[in-house]
Coordinates of C-alpha atoms and ligand atoms in Angstrom, one line a residue:
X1 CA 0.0 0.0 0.0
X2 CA 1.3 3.2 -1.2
X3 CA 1.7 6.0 1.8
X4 CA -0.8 7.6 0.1
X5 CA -3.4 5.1 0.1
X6 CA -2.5 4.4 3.6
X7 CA -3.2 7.7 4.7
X8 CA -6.5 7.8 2.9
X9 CA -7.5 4.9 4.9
X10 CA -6.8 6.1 7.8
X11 CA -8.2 9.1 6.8
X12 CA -11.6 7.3 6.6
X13 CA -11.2 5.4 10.2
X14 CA -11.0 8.7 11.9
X15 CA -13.9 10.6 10.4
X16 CA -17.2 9.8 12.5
X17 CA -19.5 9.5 9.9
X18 CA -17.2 6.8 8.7
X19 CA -16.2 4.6 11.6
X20 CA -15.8 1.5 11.4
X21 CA -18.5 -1.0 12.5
X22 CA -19.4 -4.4 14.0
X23 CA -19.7 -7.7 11.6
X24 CA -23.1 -9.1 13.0
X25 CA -25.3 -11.3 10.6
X26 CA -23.3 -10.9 8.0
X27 CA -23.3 -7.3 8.0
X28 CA -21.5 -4.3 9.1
X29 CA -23.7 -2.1 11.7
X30 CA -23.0 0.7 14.1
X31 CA -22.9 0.0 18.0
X32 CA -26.1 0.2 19.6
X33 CA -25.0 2.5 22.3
X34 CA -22.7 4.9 19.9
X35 CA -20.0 4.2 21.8
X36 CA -16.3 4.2 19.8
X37 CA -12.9 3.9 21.0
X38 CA -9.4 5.3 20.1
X39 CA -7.1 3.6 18.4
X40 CA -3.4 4.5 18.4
X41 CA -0.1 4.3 16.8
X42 CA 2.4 3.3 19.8
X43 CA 5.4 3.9 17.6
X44 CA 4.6 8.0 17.8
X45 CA 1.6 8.0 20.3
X46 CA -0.8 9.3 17.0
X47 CA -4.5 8.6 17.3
X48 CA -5.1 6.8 13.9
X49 CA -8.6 5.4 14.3
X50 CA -11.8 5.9 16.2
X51 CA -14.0 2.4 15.7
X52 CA -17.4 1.4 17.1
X53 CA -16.9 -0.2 20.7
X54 CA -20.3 -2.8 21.4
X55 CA -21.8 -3.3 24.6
X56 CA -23.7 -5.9 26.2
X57 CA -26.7 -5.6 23.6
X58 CA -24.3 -5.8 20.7
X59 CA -23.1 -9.1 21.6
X60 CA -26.3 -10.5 22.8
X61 CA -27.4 -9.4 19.2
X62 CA -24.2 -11.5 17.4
X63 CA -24.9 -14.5 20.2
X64 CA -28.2 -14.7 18.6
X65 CA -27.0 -14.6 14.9
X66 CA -24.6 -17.3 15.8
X67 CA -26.9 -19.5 17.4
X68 CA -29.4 -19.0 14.7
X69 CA -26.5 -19.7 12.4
X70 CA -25.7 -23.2 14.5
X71 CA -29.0 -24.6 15.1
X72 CA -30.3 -23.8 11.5
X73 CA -27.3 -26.1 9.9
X74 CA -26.4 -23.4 6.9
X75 CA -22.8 -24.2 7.9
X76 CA -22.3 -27.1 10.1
X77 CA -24.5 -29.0 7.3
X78 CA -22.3 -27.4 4.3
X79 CA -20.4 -30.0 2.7
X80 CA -16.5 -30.7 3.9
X81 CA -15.1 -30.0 0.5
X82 CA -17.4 -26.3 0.2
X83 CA -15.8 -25.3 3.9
X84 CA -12.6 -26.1 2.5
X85 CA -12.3 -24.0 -0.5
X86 CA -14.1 -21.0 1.4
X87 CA -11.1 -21.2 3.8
X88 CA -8.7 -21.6 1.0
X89 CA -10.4 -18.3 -0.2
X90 CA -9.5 -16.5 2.5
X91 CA -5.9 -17.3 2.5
X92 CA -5.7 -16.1 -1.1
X93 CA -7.1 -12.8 -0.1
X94 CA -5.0 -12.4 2.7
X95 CA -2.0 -13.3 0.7
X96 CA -3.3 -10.9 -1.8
X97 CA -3.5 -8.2 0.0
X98 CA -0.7 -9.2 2.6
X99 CA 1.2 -5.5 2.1
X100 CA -1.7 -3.5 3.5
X101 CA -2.2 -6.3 6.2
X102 CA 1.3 -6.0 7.3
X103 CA 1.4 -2.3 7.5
X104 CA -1.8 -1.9 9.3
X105 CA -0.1 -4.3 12.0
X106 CA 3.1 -2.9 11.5
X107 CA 1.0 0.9 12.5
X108 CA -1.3 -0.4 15.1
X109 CA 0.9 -3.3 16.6
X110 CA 4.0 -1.2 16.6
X111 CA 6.2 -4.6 15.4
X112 CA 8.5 -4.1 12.5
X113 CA 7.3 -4.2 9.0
X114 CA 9.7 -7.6 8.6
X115 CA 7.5 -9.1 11.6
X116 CA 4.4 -8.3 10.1
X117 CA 5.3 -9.4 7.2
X118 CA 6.0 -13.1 8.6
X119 CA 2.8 -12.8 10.6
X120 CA 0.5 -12.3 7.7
X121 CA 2.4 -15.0 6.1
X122 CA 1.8 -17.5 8.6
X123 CA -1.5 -15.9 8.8
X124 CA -2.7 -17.4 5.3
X125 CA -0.9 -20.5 6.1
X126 CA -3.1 -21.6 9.1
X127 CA -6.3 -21.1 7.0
X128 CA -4.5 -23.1 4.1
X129 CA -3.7 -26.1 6.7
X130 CA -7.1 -26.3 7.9
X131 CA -9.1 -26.1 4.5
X132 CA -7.3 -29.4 4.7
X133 CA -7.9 -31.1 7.7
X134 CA -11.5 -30.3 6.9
X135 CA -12.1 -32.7 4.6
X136 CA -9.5 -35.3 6.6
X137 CA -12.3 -37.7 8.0
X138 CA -11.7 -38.2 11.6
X139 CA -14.4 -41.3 12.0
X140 CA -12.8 -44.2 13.8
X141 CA -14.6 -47.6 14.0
X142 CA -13.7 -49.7 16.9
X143 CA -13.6 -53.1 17.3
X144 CA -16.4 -54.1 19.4
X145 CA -18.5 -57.8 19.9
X146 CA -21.1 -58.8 17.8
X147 CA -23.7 -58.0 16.7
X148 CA -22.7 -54.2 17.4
X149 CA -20.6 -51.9 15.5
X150 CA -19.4 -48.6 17.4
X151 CA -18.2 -45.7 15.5
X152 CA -16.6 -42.4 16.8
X153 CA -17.3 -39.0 14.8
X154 CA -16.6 -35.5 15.8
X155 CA -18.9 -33.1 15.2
X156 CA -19.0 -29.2 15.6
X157 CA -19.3 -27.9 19.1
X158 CA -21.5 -24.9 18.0
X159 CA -21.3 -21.0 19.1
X160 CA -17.5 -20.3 19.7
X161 CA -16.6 -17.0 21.8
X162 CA -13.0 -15.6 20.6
X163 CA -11.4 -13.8 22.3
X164 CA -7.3 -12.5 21.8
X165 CA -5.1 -10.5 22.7
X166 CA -2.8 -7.8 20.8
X167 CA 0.7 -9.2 20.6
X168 CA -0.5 -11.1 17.2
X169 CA -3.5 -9.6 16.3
X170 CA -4.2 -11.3 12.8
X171 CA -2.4 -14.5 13.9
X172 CA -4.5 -15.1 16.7
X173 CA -7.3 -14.2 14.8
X174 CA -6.3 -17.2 12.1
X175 CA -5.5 -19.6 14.8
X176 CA -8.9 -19.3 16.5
X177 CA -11.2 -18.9 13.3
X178 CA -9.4 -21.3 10.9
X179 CA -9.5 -24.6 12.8
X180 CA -13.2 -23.5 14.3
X181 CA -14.5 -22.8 10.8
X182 CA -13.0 -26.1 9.8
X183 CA -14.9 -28.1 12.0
X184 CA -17.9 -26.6 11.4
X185 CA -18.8 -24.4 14.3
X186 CA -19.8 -20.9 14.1
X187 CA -17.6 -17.6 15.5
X188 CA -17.8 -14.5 17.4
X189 CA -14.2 -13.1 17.3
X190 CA -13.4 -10.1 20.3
X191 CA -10.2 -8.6 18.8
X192 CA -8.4 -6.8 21.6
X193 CA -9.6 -3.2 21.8
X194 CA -5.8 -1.8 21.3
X195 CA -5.4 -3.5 18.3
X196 CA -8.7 -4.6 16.2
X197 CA -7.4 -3.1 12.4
X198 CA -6.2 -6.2 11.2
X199 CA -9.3 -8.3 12.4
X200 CA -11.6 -5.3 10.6
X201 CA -9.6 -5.4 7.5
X202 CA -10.2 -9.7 7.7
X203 CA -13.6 -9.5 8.4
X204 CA -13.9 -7.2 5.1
X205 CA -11.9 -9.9 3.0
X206 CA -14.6 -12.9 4.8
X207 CA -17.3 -11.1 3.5
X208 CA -15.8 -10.8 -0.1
X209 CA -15.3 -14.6 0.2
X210 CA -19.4 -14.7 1.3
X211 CA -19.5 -17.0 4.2
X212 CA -23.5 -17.7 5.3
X213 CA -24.7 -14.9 8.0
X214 CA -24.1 -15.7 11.7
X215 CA -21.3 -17.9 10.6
X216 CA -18.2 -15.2 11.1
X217 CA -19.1 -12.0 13.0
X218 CA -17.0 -9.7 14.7
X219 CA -17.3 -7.6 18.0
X220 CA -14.9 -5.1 19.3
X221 CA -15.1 -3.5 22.5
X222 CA -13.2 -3.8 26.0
X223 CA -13.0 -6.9 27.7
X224 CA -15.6 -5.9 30.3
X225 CA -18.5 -5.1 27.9
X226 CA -17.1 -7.1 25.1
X227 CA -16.0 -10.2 26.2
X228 CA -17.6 -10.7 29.1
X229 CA -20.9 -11.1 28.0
X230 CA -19.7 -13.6 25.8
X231 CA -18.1 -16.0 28.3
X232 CA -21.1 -15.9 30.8
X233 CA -24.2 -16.5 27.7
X234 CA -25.5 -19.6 27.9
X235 CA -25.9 -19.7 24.1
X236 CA -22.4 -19.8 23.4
X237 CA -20.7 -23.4 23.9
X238 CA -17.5 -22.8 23.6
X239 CA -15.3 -19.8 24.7
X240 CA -11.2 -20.1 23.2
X241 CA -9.1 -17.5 24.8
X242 CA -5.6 -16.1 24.6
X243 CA -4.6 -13.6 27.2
X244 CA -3.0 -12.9 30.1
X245 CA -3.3 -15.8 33.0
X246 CA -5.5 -13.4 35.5
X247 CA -7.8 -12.7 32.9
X248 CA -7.9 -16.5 32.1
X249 CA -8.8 -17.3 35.6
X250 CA -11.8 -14.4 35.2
X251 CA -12.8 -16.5 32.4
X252 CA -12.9 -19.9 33.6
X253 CA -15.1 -18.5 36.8
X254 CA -17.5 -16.4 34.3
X255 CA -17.9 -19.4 31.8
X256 CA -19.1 -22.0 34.5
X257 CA -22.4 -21.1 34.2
X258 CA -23.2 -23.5 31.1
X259 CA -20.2 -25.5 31.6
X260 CA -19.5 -24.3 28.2
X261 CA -16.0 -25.7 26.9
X262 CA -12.8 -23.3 27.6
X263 CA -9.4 -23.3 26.4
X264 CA -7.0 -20.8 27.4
X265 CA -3.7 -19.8 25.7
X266 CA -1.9 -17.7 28.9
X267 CA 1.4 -16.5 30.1
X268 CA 4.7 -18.3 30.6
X269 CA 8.1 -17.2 32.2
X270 CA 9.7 -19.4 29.9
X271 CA 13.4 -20.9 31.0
X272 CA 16.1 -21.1 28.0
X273 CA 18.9 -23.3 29.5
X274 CA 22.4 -22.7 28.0
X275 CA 24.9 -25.8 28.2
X276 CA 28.7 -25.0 28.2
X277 CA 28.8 -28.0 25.6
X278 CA 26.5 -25.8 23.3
X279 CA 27.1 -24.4 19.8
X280 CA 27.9 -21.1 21.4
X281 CA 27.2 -19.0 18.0
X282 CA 23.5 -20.5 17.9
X283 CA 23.3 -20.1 21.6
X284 CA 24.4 -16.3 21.9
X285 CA 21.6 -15.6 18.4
X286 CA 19.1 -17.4 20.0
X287 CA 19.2 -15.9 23.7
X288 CA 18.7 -12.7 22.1
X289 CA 16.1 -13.7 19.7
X290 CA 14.1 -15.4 22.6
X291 CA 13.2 -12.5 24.6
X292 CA 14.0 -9.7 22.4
X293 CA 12.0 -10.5 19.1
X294 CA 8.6 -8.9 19.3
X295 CA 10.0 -6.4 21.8
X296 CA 9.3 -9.6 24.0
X297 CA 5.8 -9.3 23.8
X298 CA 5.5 -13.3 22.9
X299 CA 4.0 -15.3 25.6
X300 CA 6.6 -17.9 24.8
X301 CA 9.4 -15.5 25.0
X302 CA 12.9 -16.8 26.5
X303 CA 12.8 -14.1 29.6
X304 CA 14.7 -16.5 32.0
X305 CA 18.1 -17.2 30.7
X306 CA 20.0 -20.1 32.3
X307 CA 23.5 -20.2 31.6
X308 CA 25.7 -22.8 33.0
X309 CA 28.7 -21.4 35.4
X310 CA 31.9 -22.5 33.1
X311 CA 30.9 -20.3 30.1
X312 CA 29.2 -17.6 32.1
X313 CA 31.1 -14.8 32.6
X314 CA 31.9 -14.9 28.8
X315 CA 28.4 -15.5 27.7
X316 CA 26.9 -13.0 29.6
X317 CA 29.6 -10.3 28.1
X318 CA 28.9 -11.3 24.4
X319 CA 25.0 -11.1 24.4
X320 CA 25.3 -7.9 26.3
X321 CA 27.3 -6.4 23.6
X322 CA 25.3 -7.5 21.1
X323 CA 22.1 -6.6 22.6
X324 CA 23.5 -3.1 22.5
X325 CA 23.6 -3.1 18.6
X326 CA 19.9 -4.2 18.5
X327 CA 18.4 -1.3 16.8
X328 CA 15.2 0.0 18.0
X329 CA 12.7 2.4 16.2
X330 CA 9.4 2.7 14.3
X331 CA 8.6 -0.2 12.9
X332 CA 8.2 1.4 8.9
X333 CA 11.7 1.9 8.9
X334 CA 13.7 -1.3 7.5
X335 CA 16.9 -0.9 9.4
X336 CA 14.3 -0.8 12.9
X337 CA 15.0 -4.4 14.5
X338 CA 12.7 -3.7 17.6
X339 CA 9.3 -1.8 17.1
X340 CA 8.0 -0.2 21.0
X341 CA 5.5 -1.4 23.3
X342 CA 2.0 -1.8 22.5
X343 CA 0.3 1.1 24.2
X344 CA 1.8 3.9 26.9
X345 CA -0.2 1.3 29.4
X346 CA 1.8 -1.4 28.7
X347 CA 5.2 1.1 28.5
X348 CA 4.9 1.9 31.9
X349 CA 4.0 -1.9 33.3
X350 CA 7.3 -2.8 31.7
X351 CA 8.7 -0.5 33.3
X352 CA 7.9 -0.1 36.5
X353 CA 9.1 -4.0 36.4
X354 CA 12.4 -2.8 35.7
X355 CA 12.4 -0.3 38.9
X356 CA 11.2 -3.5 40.9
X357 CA 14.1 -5.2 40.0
X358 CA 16.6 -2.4 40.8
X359 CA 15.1 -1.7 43.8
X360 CA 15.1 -5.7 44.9
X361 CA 19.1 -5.3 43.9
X362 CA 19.3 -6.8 40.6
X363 CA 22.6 -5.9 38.8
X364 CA 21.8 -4.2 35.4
X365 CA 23.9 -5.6 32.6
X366 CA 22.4 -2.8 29.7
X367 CA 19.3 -1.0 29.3
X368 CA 16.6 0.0 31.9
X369 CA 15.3 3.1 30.6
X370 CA 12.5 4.2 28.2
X371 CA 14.7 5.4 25.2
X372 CA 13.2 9.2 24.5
X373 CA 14.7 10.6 20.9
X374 CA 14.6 12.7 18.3
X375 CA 11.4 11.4 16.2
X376 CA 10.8 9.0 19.3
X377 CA 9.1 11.4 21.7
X378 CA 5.2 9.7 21.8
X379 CA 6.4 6.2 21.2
X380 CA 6.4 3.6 23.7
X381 CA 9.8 2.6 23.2
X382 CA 12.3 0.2 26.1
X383 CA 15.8 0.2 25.8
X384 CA 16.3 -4.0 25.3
X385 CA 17.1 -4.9 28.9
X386 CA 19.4 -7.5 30.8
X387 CA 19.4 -7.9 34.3
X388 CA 22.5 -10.3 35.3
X389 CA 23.2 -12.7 38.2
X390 CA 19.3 -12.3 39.2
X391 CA 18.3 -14.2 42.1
X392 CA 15.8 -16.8 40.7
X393 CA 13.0 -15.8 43.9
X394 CA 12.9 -11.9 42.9
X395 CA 9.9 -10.7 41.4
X396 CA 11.6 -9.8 37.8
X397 CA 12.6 -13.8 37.6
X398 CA 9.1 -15.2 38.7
X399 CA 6.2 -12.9 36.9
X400 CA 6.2 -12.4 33.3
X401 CA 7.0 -9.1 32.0
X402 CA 6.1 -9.2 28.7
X403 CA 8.2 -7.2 27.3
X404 CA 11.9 -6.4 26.7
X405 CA 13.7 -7.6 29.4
X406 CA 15.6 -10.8 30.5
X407 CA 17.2 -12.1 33.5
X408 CA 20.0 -14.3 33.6
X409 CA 20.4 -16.6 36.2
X410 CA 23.6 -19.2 36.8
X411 CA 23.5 -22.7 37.4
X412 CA 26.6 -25.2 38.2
X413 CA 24.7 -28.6 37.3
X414 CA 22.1 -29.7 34.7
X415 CA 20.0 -31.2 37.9
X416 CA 19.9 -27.6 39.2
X417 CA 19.0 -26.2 35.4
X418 CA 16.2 -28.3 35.2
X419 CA 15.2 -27.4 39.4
X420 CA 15.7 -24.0 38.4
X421 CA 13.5 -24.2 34.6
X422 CA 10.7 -26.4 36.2
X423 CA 10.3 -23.5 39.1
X424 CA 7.6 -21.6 38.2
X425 CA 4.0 -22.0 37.9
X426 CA 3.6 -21.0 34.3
X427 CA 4.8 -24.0 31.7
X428 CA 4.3 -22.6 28.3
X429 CA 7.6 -23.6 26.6
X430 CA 11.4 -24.1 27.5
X431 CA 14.6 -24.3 25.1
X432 CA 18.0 -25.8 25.8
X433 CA 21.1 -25.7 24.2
X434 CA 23.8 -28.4 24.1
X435 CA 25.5 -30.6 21.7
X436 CA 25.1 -33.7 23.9
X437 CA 22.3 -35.5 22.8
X438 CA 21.1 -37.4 25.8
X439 CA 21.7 -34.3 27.8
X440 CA 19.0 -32.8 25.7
X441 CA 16.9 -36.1 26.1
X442 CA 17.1 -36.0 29.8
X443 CA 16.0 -32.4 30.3
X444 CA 13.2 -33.1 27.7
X445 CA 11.3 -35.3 29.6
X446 CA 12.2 -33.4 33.3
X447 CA 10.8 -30.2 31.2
X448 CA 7.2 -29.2 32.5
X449 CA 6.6 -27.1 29.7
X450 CA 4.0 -27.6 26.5
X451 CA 6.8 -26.7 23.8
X452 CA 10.4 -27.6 24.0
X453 CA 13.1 -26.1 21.6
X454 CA 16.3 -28.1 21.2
X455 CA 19.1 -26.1 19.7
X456 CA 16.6 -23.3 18.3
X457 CA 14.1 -21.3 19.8
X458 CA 10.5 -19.8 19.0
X459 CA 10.2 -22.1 15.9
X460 CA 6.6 -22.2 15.7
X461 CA 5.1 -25.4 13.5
X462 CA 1.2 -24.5 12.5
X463 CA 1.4 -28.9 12.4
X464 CA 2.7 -29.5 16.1
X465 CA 0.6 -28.4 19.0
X466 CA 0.7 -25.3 20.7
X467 CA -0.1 -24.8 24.6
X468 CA 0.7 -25.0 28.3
X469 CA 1.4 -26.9 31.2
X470 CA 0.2 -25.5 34.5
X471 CA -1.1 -22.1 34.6
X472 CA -0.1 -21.7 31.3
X473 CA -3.7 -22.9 30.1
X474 CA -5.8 -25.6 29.4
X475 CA -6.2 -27.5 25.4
X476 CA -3.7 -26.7 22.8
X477 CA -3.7 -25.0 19.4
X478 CA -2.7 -25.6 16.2
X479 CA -2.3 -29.1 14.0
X480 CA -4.6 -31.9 14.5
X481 CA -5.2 -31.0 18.4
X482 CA -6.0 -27.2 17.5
X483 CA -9.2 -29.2 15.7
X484 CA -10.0 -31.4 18.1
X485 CA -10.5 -28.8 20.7
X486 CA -13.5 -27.1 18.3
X487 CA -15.4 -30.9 18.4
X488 CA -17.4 -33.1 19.8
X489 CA -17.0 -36.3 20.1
X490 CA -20.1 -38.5 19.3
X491 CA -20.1 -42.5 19.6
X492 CA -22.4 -44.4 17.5
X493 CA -23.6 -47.8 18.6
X494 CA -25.4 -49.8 16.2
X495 CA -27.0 -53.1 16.5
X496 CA -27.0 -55.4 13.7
X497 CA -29.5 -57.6 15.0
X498 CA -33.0 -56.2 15.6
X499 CA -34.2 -57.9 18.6
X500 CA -35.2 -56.8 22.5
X501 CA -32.9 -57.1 25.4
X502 CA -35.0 -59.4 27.1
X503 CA -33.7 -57.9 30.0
X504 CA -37.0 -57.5 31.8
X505 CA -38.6 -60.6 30.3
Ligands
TXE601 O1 -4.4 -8.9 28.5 P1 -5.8 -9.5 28.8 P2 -3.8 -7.4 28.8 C1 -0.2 -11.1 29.4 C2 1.0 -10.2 29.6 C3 0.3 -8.8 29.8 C4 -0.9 -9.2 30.6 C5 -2.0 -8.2 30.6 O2 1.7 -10.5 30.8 O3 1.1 -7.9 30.4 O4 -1.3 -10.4 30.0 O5 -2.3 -7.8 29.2 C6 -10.0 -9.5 26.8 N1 -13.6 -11.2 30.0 N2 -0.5 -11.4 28.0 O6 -4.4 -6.8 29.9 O7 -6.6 -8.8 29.8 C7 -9.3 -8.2 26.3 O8 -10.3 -7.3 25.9 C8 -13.4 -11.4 28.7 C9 -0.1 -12.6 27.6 O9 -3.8 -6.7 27.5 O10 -5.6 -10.9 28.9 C10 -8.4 -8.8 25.2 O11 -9.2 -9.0 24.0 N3 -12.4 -10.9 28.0 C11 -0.7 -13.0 26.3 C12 -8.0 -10.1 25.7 O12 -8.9 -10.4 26.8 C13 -11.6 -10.1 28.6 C14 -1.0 -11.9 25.3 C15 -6.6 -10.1 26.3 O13 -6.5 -9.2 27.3 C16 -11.8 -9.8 30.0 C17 -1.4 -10.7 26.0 C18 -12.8 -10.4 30.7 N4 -13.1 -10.1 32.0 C19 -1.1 -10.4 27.3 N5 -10.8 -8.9 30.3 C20 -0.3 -14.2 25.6 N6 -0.7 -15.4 26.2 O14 0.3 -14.2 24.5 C21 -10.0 -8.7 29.2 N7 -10.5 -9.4 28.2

């Protein structure tokens, strides 16, 4: 998208009479109440959109074009092979129009253009991979006495509740709508209010590709009068969340009123364990990539760095001087490597994190500060940060930040690595470096973590599945299991000969 265009867009968003709108019923409408909400740029602080914000009647409205959507069949009924080419429509159009994708992320995300980029990529991928699995029969016949015959199917849950966070915003939005779609349920999607541009500009391309009305809609607003409603309605069966783990917790109490189905996506404090015997190239790229890609706003992110006592000192001097070259800026300049924090709310989280670790004594190895420049003077930008020798009980090494910052912690013996990894309540993912193979085994099956990274980190596989031990969440995303948690299962038992019981007789 030419600057030009770009600016006309945006152009559009601001004006009033032109705001954007909620996808209900297959069409765009206002919010009842009027209500909008501001959307900004966090690499200079610029308001760039004002959008309708729903409320409680807004959503009861979608819930009801869902559920009219569900019960009536119009998609759940549609044939396996028609579900699949609709999804393989829409990772055409995203591919087509991946540019304008990747800058609207790039603007309202704050990551780098070269991050959005692989985003929207990855993106079109997911809805590729399940236009596939859904027409992949899943029935299984088991072998059972005469004269029955069972067979297992798995069928559509029904009304699914989405609801994600702003870290990834059209990845999440893939991850939850293509494997639900798939399996033939119907979807409310809550984009997080920070950063709903992307999900806007995909709900525009879903209507281009003409899904049925009811089947996709989409509902911004805050989590309080957006997304609650959602997770308490009886008419919606399942609720699929990624977030922070608090907010998961809120969920889990305010969806037990239907015993609806939940899976949650949270946090982590994820341990990457550094060997001496490692390749120490790989190691050193890696420990920096971990934590610091995304500005370390990646719920898998490395953000506890264990480094074993003989290369230490060493290691510890080389990744802070090449932390210090990682260039940070707005994210629509090439050369930027690290884009800032989300919003000015997030900013000062981060950093007031950093201030709790100084004042509980942690040594500073580089960074710390909020990096106010020339050009940078609204943006939400960190200095990348390294805390060094941080005792493993403080605060900075046991909540997760989510942002720039890592602490580095020693350890003398791979028993007290994997004492040191497995120490926290969160178990999202873990990666170790070593060039002993059974070392690696060892720690992989002592690992209480959903994702474990041998040699590389943050390699994410759309195939594999994707989730967390321990507070970390509950079901997993992606591949085969990502589509399994959006069914039913349903056993069919079937009796060949026609006869009664004769229990009773
Ligand atoms: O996330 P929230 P926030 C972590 C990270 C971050 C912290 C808080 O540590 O600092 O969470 O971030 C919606 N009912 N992660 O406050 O609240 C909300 O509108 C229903 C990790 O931004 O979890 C948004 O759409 N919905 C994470 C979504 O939940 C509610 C990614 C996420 O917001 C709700 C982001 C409620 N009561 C933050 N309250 C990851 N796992 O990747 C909020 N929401």
């Amino acid at each position: 998208m030419s600057s030009k265009e770009q600016t006309s867009m945006f152009k559009k968003w601001k004006d009033p009479s032109n705001r954007s709108k909620l996808y209900i019923n297959g069409e765009w409408i206002e919010a009842k109440g009027k209500n909008t909400l501001s959307v900004h740029n966090p690499a200079t602080g610029e308001k760039i959109a004002e959008i309708a914000s729903a409320g409680k009647e807004d959503v009861e409205y979608a819930i009801r074009s869902a559920r009219e959507a569900f019960d009536n069949g119009v998609w759940r009924t549609t044939s396996a092979h028609e579900r699949s080419r609709l999804l393989i429509e829409v990772a055409k159009k995203i591919e087509q129009n991946l540019e304008e994708l990747a800058e609207l992320e790039m603007i309202n995300n704050g990551k780098t253009v070269r991050e959005a980029q692989g985003d929207i990529e990855d993106a079109a991928k997911t809805f590729r991979f399940y236009a596939g699995l859904a027409i992949k029969s899943s029935e299984e016949i088991l072998e059972v006495d005469n004269p029955f015959t069972s067979k297992v199917v798995r069928e559509p849950i029904g009304v699914c509740g989405q609801i994600i966070p702003w870290n990834y915003p059209l990845l999440m939005a893939s991850w939850k709508l293509a494997p639900a779609l798939a399996a033939g349920n119907v979807c409310i999607l809550k984009p997080s209010e920070v950063t709903p541009l992307t999900a806007i500009r995909l709900f525009e391309l879903l209507d281009d590709v003409g899904f049925p009305p009811g089947v996709v809609n989409l509902i911004i607003g805050n989590g309080v009068n957006a997304g609650q409603p959602l997770t308490e309605s009886y008419d919606v069966d399942k609720i699929a969340f990624t977030g922070g783990t608090a907010t998961g917790k809120k969920i889990v109490e305010t969806s037990v009123g239907n015993l609806k189905k939940v899976s949650l996506e949270l946090g982590g404090k994820s341990p990457n364990i550094i060997f001496a015997d490692c390749d120490y190239e790989t190691a050193l790229d890696y420990a920096t990539f971990a934590i610091f890609n995304n500005a370390g706003q990646v719920c898998s992110a490395g953000s506890r760095l264990l480094v074993e006592k003989d290369i230490y000192d060493q290691f510890v001097q080389d990744l802070i001087e090449a932390t210090k070259k990682i260039k940070v800026g707005n994210g629509k300049d090439p050369s930027s490597q690290m884009g800032p924090l989300v919003s000015e709310q997030h900013m000062n989280k981060v950093l007031n994190y950093i201030s709790i670790g100084k004042e509980e004594g942690a040594t500073i190895g580089c960074g710390g500060n909020r990096i106010l420049k020339d050009g940078n003077h609204n943006g939400y930008f960190v200095e990348p940060t390294i805390f060094v020798d941080v005792d493993p009980n403080s605060t900075i090494a046991r909540e997760e930040i989510f942002g720039p910052v890592l602490c580095v912690i020693p350890f003398e013996t791979e028993r007290e690595a994997l004492r040191l990894a497995n120490d926290t309540p969160y178990g999202l993912a873990a990666g170790i470096f070593t060039s002993n193979s059974e070392k690696a085994d060892r720690m992989v099956k002592g690992l209480r973590a959903g994702v474990v990274w041998v040699n590389t980190y943050e390699q994410n596989l759309i195939e594999g599945p994707w989730g967390g031990y321990k507070e970390s969440g509950i079901g997993r995303e992606l591949g085969t299991y990502g589509f399994n948690e959006y069914t039913e299962v349903k056993q069919v038992i079937h009796s060949l000969h026609v006869e009664p019981s004769g229990w009773f007789s």
